[in-house]
XYZ file of C-alpha atoms in Angstrom:
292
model
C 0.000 0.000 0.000
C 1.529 3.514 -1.212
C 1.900 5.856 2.132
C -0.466 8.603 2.864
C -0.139 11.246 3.555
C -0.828 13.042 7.136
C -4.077 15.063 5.890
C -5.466 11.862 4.826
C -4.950 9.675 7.589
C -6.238 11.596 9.653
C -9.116 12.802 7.747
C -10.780 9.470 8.384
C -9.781 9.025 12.011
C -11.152 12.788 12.733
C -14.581 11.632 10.577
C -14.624 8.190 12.771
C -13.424 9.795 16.077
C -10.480 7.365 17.030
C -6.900 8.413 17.112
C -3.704 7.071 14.732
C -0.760 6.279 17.019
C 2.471 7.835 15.654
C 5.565 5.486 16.921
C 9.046 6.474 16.674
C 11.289 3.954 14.526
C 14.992 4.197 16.165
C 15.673 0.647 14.616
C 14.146 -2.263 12.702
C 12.891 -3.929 15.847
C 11.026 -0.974 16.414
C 9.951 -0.842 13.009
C 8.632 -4.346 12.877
C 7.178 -4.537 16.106
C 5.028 -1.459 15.161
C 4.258 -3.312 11.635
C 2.759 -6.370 13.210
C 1.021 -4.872 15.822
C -0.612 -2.625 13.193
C -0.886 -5.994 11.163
C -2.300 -8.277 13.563
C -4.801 -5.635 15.125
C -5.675 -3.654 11.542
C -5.066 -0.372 12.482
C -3.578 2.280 10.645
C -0.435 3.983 11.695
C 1.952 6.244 11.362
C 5.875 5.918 11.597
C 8.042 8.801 13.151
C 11.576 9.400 12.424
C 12.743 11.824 14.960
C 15.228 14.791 13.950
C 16.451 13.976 17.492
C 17.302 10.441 16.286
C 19.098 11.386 13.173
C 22.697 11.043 14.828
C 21.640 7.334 15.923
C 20.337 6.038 12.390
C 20.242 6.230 9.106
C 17.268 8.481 7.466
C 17.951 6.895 4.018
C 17.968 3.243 5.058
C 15.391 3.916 7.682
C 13.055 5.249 5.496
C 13.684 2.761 2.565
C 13.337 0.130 4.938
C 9.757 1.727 6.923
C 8.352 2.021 3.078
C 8.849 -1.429 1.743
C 7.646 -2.516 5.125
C 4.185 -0.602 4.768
C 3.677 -1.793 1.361
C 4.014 -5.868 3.173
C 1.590 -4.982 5.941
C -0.995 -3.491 3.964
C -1.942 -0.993 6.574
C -2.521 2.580 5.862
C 1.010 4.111 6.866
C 2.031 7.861 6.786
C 5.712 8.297 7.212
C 6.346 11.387 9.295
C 9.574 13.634 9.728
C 9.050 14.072 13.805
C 9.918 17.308 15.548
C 11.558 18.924 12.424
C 13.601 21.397 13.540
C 15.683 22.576 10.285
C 15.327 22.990 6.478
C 17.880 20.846 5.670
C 16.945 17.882 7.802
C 13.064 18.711 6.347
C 14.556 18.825 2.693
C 16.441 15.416 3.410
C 13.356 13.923 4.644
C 11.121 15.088 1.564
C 14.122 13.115 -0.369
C 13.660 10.238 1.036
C 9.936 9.918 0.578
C 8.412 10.937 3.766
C 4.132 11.678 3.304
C 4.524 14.234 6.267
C 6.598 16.666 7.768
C 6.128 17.996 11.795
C 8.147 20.783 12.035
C 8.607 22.149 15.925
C 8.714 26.100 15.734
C 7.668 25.664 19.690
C 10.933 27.083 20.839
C 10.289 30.511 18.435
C 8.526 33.265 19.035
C 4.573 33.454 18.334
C 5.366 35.530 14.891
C 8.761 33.843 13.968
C 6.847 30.343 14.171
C 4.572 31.464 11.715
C 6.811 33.038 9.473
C 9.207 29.381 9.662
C 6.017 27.051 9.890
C 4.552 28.519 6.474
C 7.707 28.448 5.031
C 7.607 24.640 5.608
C 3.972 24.568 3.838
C 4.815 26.435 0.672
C 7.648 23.818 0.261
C 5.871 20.659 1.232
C 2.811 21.351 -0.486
C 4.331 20.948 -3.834
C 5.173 17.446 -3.101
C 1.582 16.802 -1.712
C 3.268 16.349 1.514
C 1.181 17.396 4.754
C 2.697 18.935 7.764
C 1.925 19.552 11.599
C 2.834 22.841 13.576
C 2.771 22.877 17.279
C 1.386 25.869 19.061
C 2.356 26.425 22.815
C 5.204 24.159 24.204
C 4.578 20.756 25.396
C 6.964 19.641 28.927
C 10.415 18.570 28.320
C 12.193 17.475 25.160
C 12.697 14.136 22.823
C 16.346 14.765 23.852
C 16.592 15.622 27.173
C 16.173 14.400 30.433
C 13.517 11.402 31.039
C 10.747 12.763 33.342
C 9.772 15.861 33.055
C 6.715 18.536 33.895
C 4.417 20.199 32.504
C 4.342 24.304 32.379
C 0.979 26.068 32.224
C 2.356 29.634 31.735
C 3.111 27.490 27.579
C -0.243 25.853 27.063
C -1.434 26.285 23.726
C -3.780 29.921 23.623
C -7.223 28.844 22.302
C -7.117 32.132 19.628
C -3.369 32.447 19.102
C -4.697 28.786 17.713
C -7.248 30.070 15.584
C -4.952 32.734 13.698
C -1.637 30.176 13.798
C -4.072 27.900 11.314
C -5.248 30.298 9.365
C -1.962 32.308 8.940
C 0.291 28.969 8.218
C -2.124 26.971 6.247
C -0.798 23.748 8.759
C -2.875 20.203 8.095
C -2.678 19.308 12.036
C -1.858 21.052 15.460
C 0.077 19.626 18.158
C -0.936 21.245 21.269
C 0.082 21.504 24.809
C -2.236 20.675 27.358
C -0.093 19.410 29.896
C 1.446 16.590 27.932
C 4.835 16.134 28.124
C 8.192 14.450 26.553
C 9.126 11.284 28.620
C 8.028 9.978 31.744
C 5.762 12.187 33.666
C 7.225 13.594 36.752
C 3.819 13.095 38.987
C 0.322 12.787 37.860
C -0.722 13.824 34.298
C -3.599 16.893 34.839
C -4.555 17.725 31.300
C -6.402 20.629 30.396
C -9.548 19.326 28.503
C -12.031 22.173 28.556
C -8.714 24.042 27.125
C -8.734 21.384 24.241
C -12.053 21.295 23.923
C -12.119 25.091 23.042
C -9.486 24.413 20.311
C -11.532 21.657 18.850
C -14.170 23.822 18.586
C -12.302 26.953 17.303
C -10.129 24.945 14.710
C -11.509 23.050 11.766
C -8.257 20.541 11.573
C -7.529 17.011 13.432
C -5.356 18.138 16.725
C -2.274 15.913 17.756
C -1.152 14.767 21.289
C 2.608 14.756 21.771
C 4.078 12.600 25.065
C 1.740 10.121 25.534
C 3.351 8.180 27.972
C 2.373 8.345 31.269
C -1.593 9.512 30.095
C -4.110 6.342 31.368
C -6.413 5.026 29.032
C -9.353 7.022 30.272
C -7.349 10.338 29.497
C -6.286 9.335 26.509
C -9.960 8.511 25.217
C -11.266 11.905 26.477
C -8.242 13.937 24.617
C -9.972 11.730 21.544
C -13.554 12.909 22.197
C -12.245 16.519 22.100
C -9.996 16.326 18.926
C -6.997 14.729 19.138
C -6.698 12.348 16.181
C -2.515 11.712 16.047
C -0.962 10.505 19.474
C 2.776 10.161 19.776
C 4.329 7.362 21.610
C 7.627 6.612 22.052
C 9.072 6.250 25.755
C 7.130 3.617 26.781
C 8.201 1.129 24.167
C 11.478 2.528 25.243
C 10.556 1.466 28.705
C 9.063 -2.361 27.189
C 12.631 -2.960 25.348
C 14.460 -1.934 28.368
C 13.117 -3.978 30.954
C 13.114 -6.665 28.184
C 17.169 -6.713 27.914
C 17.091 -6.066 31.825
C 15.017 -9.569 31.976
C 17.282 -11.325 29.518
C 20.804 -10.194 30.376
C 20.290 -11.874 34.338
C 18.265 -14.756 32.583
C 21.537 -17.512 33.283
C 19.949 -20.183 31.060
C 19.157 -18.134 28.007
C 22.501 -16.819 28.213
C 24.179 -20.175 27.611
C 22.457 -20.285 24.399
C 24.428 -19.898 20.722
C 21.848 -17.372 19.581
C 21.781 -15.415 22.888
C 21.803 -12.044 21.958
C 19.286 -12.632 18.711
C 16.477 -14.268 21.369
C 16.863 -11.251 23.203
C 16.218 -8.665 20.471
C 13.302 -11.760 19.596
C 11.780 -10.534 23.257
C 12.466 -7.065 22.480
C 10.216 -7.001 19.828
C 7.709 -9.305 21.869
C 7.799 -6.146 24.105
C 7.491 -3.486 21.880
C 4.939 -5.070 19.667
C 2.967 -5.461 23.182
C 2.937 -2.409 24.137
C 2.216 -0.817 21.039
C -0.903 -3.304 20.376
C -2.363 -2.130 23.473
C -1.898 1.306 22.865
C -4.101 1.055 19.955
C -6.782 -0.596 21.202
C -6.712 2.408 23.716
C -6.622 4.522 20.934
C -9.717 3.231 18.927
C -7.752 2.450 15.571
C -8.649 -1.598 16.070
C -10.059 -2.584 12.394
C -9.782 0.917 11.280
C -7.766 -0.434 8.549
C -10.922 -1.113 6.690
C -11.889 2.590 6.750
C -9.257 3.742 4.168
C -10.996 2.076 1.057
């Protein structure tokens, strides 16, 4: 299946009210975890290659890889440049195929993020690519430490949101709401009468950045008011982690010849787990079907 792009993934899930779970890809145990849980589970998903990342992998095998991957699942897949922070990087990514570009103009100010965010429009629209601003500035960063807080002084302003859409001509809007990168430090408190104003004020599908930590009844109410992309990375993170933690004290698997290729086996157990459950919690179960 051919990847689609962000506008029309989430065109559907917006229409049918679930939410399309955007999963980093750091490797290809990642990457095939997230394929056959989206497989197994027919849901559509999307596949985020973090700028953030870039030092770690390759975007030109990575990509190659992620696209002849999507077209063996035969899931709807968007492939989507996450947390863009410079042209180049952006103009590398339309290279390499990617249906949709995020570009983070959080760290800006309110005018300069419009000026840069449009910018990133004009060029990706002659490709037919779509692309995602964020507004406001969700807690902590894909880079930094692992738990972090939320800031309310840098939630997203309900009519800084209406004239940010209109001015940049964006396909989706990551918001802050008291999401955050990472772990949570504490309890998640998100703001959904805030998000609920956006949904009403804006006419495009709204995106959730730093879902881990958020329980499943959260998550399902940030649906009900909008949110139709959900990122999630750290907690497959987590799932791998205590995976290899498992294995490497495990005495009897280690006396085996393919030790280390069982334990990147489990790995992927892991990931695929946690990612499988994440979707049911986001509604895209059998949403495969939806696409045509």
């Amino acid at each position: 299946m051919a990847l689609l792009n962000l506008k029309a993934i989430l065109g559907v899930a917006n229409q049918h009210q679930f939410a399309v779970g955007a999963f980093n890809a750091i490797d290809s145990n990642f990457i095939d975890a997230v394929f056959d849980a989206a497989g197994e589970t027919q849901s559509p998903v999307i596949i985020n290659v973090a700028e953030v990342h870039l030092p770690y992998i390759d975007i030109y095998a990575t990509s190659d890889y992620i696209r002849k991957k999507a077209e063996q699942a035969g899931v709807p897949t968007c492939l989507n440049l996450d947390h863009g922070l410079t042209l180049p990087t952006i103009k590398t990514a339309i290279d390499c195929g990617f249906s949709s570009i995020m570009f983070d103009g959080s760290s800006l100010t309110y005018e300069q993020n419009i000026e840069q965010t449009r910018e990133v429009v004009e060029l990706c629209q002659k490709y037919a690519i779509s692309v995602e601003g964020e507004l406001g500035a969700v807690g902590g960063d894909e880079g930094g430490a692992l738990e972090s807080m939320a800031d309310t002084a840098l939630y997203t302003n309900v009519d800084q949101a209406v004239d940010f859409v209109q001015q940049t001509g964006i396909d989706a809007l990551a918001v802050a709401i008291g999401n955050t990168h990472g772990k949570y430090k504490g309890e998640p408190k998100l703001d959904f009468e805030r998000l609920a104003q956006i949904h009403q004020a804006v006419s495009i599908p709204l995106v959730l950045h730093g879902g881990s930590g958020i329980s499943a009844i959260d998550f399902r109410k940030t649906i009900e008011r909008g949110i139709c992309k959900i990122n999630f990375f750290t907690g497959m993170s987590q799932s791998a982690l205590q995976s290899i933690e498992k294995d490497v004290t495990n005495h009897a698997l280690s006396q085996k010849y393919n030790y280390y290729l069982m334990m990147m086996e489990n790995v992927q157990k892991a990931i695929k787990q946690t990612v499988a459950e994440q979707m049911q919690i986001f509604n895209s179960i059998n949403k495969a079907t939806y696409y045509g």
